[in-house]
């Protein structure tokens, strides 16, 4: 690494009015390059990061030029390095990251280095939000009861994270019960502009949850990544990314009366899915921006994963600055943010003439055309206008089974199932609502829809309407601020009256933490094959996600969730049919309970105040009694408990020495698995519940864990022994060795035995054999998952030979020391006549300096067949990781070297 060649454009940022200086910054205007003025704002953030981090090793001047020349380079899919300003974790992914840091400290200590030097090199914000099960609903004390369950189930994980928050610098842990990670990020953690050691630069963030994109609504570039990329970023390593195309999305006009931000986001999601934006940034602009509150922007940004974009970006403007003040950021901070972004041409001022920016493609939406809608019954982008809902529902009953079909026979579509609910006669029909949940970061951070829902409840209560007692209603705010403004407005009591009591602060129904449905209701559904419905203000409604018994799941705004709970069914035309009968026997219609936009705006104006944000977030760092009473060890090295089935020390650094192991090939390896195309990270990585006959279940039972306490793979991500056993344990795995049989098995070639993948790998290891995997196209596609690379490494896999790799999964394999190789174009295992029963030798030079990124490598088999493949180490940085045995080992040795 050399001195930054761009130090010549460092400038000083003066405070307005001559009160001294804010600090220094790398000035984009000082480059005097006319191409920069035409760049989308989102690309300027990538550019500034590359300039500031340029060291001619991890980030090169050539990378900076690629970004400046975005107009010409982005269609060519060039790769660039990106170093985000900070990392955002939630608890499921936070645990393995802290486990790895703790392990690195131990390794550093054993090698004679200063273990306290192992800390995140960029700020890490870890929010514990994924553990709230709605066990108790419709009760005044739901929050406390659910919180107690949460601590009982997760005490060990929570204790470990609490230890990490004390042991590591640069790491903030937000305790359970505080809110949903993305809302806390928006209201509190988002910096917008950093000032670190006197250098100013834009906030940017990668997070281990796909909805990290919500922060794009605040003008902070952020998106979701897998655990290994997040750990690499945390340790100061660059992420490799394709320089994205940017879709310009122009907004005009303003929303009509009674239309919500949720209606808008479902409309935008459908438009962008149709346009095709996978792997691209979407940047919003146009005069309609001034009509969109920041919370509305955040709602649109949140659903980027559902429309497929990497980001849905809203550049900083006056609306952003107002929101920062509303949420309790100081005047001095807001002044610094505005001054820096204006000086560096990253601020949009709609009062000035706009310079035409160039986009890869263009879309336009007049906000006046947006109408009330929901999405479902099985996908977020299947939008249904409210006025067509009844007709669409009947079509879904008739249609053959699919995303828009349940294939219910005509003669049973109107059947009524009678049952008894706690001594009261009750009935269910197809389309009846059994779960109604105001939930999810998408909507709970938006005061207009939350207070809109409360106004619907107020009108309904005053007219004498009620929600049927067997509908599981719940309200899970994304932060304590929501409770404060609902109470100040005097409207929480009406939500309570309808059964929408607060159940907790965190992710609930939207990620499947909906808890059980009452047994009487569950039996009525299963015994009569009823297509029951859930209505939720979430962002995902894939089949089986919300609850196993709700086959129809509709995404809707919070006020619509209340309306559907009152109606008790999705089989209704709100224009012509009443939602209930009032106290005096009159029919009550949707229009009678629906608030106007003006009514909502007035309540927002009088109820949402800056002090609420300050109070909530001052208290957040003080924790809560249950968190504060967790006793944890005080040392900076973790005291591992060998009997723990949740937190275990992985063997990544066993026998590590100061000398890197160097480059190495593979000798006489057996093929552990022989795959075709499209093996996803869901096939590879442990996910979901732990199957009773699996190696992981066997491991837990041997350690005295009762089956009902297995919990999920997600909750046990901090235990490598469980996760290694869950790797390739997917029941839908298709392995060519099994001749059409589907499941998590393989053949141990020397003995011919059919074994679980874990047992076969253990047997090869005990016999001293290397292993490889053969695969087809798009190996590792799907969500990026760290255990999809960590798991195979722990099983003993040394190389993967595939037709092609998903980009991030390939870099994750490199990070864990596994060699990725690609067959030559037009070739694969079948065309080369490979059965997988051969033994494979891959020769690589022992001196890493003799290897070039992307060079040809010959693979030799014991059957006499040889073939040439492409070595997919794509950069010199990746070769350095390989030389060290992996990214974590590379970082440790570098830190010790830096000391010398």
Short mmCIF file of C-alpha atoms in Angstrom, two decimals, residues 48-225:
data_model
loop_
_atom_site.label_atom_id
_atom_site.label_comp_id
_atom_site.label_asym_id
_atom_site.label_seq_id
_atom_site.Cartn_x
_atom_site.Cartn_y
_atom_site.Cartn_z
CA UNK A 48 -15.86 9.38 -2.91
CA UNK A 49 -15.23 6.08 -1.06
CA UNK A 50 -12.80 4.89 -3.75
CA UNK A 51 -10.91 8.22 -3.72
CA UNK A 52 -10.65 8.35 0.08
CA UNK A 53 -9.50 4.72 0.39
CA UNK A 54 -7.13 4.65 -2.60
CA UNK A 55 -3.87 2.87 -1.61
CA UNK A 56 -2.97 1.33 -5.01
CA UNK A 57 -3.42 -2.18 -3.52
CA UNK A 58 -6.95 -2.71 -2.24
CA UNK A 59 -8.27 0.32 -4.14
CA UNK A 60 -6.41 1.58 -7.21
CA UNK A 61 -6.46 4.83 -9.22
CA UNK A 62 -7.78 2.73 -12.08
CA UNK A 63 -10.85 1.87 -9.96
CA UNK A 64 -11.49 5.59 -9.41
CA UNK A 65 -11.31 6.18 -13.18
CA UNK A 66 -13.78 3.32 -13.80
CA UNK A 67 -16.32 5.01 -11.50
CA UNK A 68 -15.81 8.51 -12.96
CA UNK A 69 -16.34 6.96 -16.40
CA UNK A 70 -19.52 5.21 -15.16
CA UNK A 71 -21.51 6.20 -18.27
CA UNK A 72 -19.22 4.03 -20.41
CA UNK A 73 -18.04 1.40 -17.93
CA UNK A 74 -21.28 0.33 -16.20
CA UNK A 75 -22.73 -1.45 -19.27
CA UNK A 76 -19.52 -3.54 -19.35
CA UNK A 77 -20.13 -4.99 -15.82
CA UNK A 78 -16.71 -3.95 -14.52
CA UNK A 79 -15.84 -4.81 -10.90
CA UNK A 80 -14.87 -2.18 -8.35
CA UNK A 81 -13.83 -2.37 -4.68
CA UNK A 82 -16.09 -0.64 -2.16
CA UNK A 83 -15.36 0.15 1.49
CA UNK A 84 -18.54 1.09 3.38
CA UNK A 85 -18.37 3.56 6.26
CA UNK A 86 -19.99 1.15 8.73
CA UNK A 87 -21.58 -2.29 9.19
CA UNK A 88 -25.06 -3.10 10.50
CA UNK A 89 -25.81 -6.49 12.08
CA UNK A 90 -28.86 -8.06 13.67
CA UNK A 91 -28.69 -10.84 16.23
CA UNK A 92 -28.89 -13.96 14.00
CA UNK A 93 -25.94 -12.79 11.90
CA UNK A 94 -24.30 -10.81 14.69
CA UNK A 95 -23.55 -13.91 16.76
CA UNK A 96 -21.24 -15.64 14.21
CA UNK A 97 -19.50 -12.31 13.52
CA UNK A 98 -18.75 -11.82 17.22
CA UNK A 99 -17.73 -15.52 17.50
CA UNK A 100 -15.18 -14.94 14.73
CA UNK A 101 -13.84 -11.77 16.40
CA UNK A 102 -13.50 -13.62 19.72
CA UNK A 103 -11.66 -16.47 17.96
CA UNK A 104 -9.34 -14.02 16.23
CA UNK A 105 -8.45 -12.55 19.62
CA UNK A 106 -7.55 -16.01 20.92
CA UNK A 107 -5.42 -16.70 17.83
CA UNK A 108 -3.69 -13.33 18.12
CA UNK A 109 -2.97 -14.06 21.78
CA UNK A 110 -1.47 -17.49 21.00
CA UNK A 111 0.75 -15.98 18.31
CA UNK A 112 2.14 -13.48 20.81
CA UNK A 113 0.34 -10.45 19.35
CA UNK A 114 -1.71 -7.90 21.25
CA UNK A 115 -5.19 -9.47 21.23
CA UNK A 116 -6.80 -6.11 22.07
CA UNK A 117 -5.87 -4.95 18.57
CA UNK A 118 -8.64 -7.20 17.23
CA UNK A 119 -11.56 -4.79 16.99
CA UNK A 120 -13.85 -3.75 14.16
CA UNK A 121 -11.99 -1.18 12.05
CA UNK A 122 -15.23 0.54 11.03
CA UNK A 123 -18.17 1.22 13.39
CA UNK A 124 -20.43 -1.81 13.87
CA UNK A 125 -24.05 -1.31 14.98
CA UNK A 126 -25.68 -4.55 16.17
CA UNK A 127 -29.43 -4.47 16.90
CA UNK A 128 -31.02 -7.50 18.58
CA UNK A 129 -34.45 -7.61 16.94
CA UNK A 130 -35.21 -11.04 15.47
CA UNK A 131 -36.37 -12.94 18.54
CA UNK A 132 -39.87 -11.55 19.24
CA UNK A 133 -42.39 -14.38 18.91
CA UNK A 134 -46.03 -13.32 19.22
CA UNK A 135 -46.71 -15.97 21.87
CA UNK A 136 -49.06 -13.65 23.74
CA UNK A 137 -51.40 -11.31 21.85
CA UNK A 138 -54.57 -9.33 22.69
CA UNK A 139 -53.38 -8.65 26.23
CA UNK A 140 -52.30 -5.57 28.18
CA UNK A 141 -49.14 -7.34 29.35
CA UNK A 142 -48.18 -8.90 25.99
CA UNK A 143 -44.89 -6.96 25.77
CA UNK A 144 -43.63 -8.19 29.14
CA UNK A 145 -44.80 -11.78 28.61
CA UNK A 146 -43.24 -12.07 25.13
CA UNK A 147 -40.04 -10.45 26.39
CA UNK A 148 -39.76 -13.04 29.19
CA UNK A 149 -40.14 -15.87 26.67
CA UNK A 150 -37.54 -14.20 24.48
CA UNK A 151 -34.96 -14.03 27.27
CA UNK A 152 -35.71 -17.58 28.41
CA UNK A 153 -35.15 -18.96 24.89
CA UNK A 154 -32.16 -16.82 23.96
CA UNK A 155 -30.38 -16.12 27.22
CA UNK A 156 -27.08 -17.63 26.09
CA UNK A 157 -26.96 -15.74 22.77
CA UNK A 158 -27.92 -12.48 24.47
CA UNK A 159 -25.26 -12.95 27.14
CA UNK A 160 -22.61 -13.56 24.48
CA UNK A 161 -23.57 -10.41 22.54
CA UNK A 162 -23.55 -8.40 25.76
CA UNK A 163 -20.02 -9.65 26.46
CA UNK A 164 -19.05 -8.57 22.91
CA UNK A 165 -20.48 -5.09 23.41
CA UNK A 166 -18.13 -4.60 26.38
CA UNK A 167 -15.11 -6.45 24.99
CA UNK A 168 -14.79 -4.76 21.57
CA UNK A 169 -14.28 -1.11 20.67
CA UNK A 170 -16.22 0.38 17.80
CA UNK A 171 -19.22 -1.90 18.46
CA UNK A 172 -22.60 -0.68 19.67
CA UNK A 173 -25.11 -3.36 20.72
CA UNK A 174 -28.74 -2.23 20.90
CA UNK A 175 -30.50 -4.54 23.41
CA UNK A 176 -33.59 -6.65 22.66
CA UNK A 177 -36.89 -4.85 23.13
CA UNK A 178 -35.61 -1.61 21.55
CA UNK A 179 -37.03 -1.96 18.05
CA UNK A 180 -36.46 -3.23 14.53
CA UNK A 181 -32.92 -2.79 13.22
CA UNK A 182 -33.94 -0.74 10.16
CA UNK A 183 -36.15 1.67 12.04
CA UNK A 184 -33.49 2.18 14.71
CA UNK A 185 -30.99 2.75 11.87
CA UNK A 186 -33.25 5.41 10.32
CA UNK A 187 -34.19 7.24 13.52
CA UNK A 188 -30.92 7.00 15.43
CA UNK A 189 -27.92 5.17 13.96
CA UNK A 190 -27.80 6.78 10.49
CA UNK A 191 -25.04 9.44 10.44
CA UNK A 192 -25.63 10.70 6.85
CA UNK A 193 -22.14 12.28 7.07
CA UNK A 194 -19.27 10.98 9.23
CA UNK A 195 -16.63 13.15 10.83
CA UNK A 196 -13.83 10.79 11.89
CA UNK A 197 -10.52 12.21 13.12
CA UNK A 198 -11.26 15.47 11.34
CA UNK A 199 -12.11 13.89 7.96
CA UNK A 200 -15.67 14.21 6.63
CA UNK A 201 -17.23 11.62 4.31
CA UNK A 202 -20.69 10.26 3.42
CA UNK A 203 -22.26 7.58 5.61
CA UNK A 204 -22.66 4.27 3.77
CA UNK A 205 -23.53 0.90 5.24
CA UNK A 206 -23.72 -2.79 4.47
CA UNK A 207 -26.01 -4.86 6.65
CA UNK A 208 -26.69 -8.55 7.12
CA UNK A 209 -30.40 -8.16 6.46
CA UNK A 210 -31.76 -7.54 2.98
CA UNK A 211 -33.96 -4.63 4.14
CA UNK A 212 -30.89 -2.61 5.14
CA UNK A 213 -31.92 -0.64 2.01
CA UNK A 214 -34.45 1.27 4.14
CA UNK A 215 -31.65 3.71 5.03
CA UNK A 216 -31.46 4.72 1.34
CA UNK A 217 -34.55 6.84 2.07
CA UNK A 218 -32.30 9.01 4.27
CA UNK A 219 -29.74 9.51 1.49
CA UNK A 220 -27.37 6.96 3.03
CA UNK A 221 -26.18 4.31 0.54
CA UNK A 222 -26.89 0.94 2.11
CA UNK A 223 -27.79 -2.60 1.11
CA UNK A 224 -27.78 -6.16 2.41
CA UNK A 225 -24.82 -8.54 2.16
#
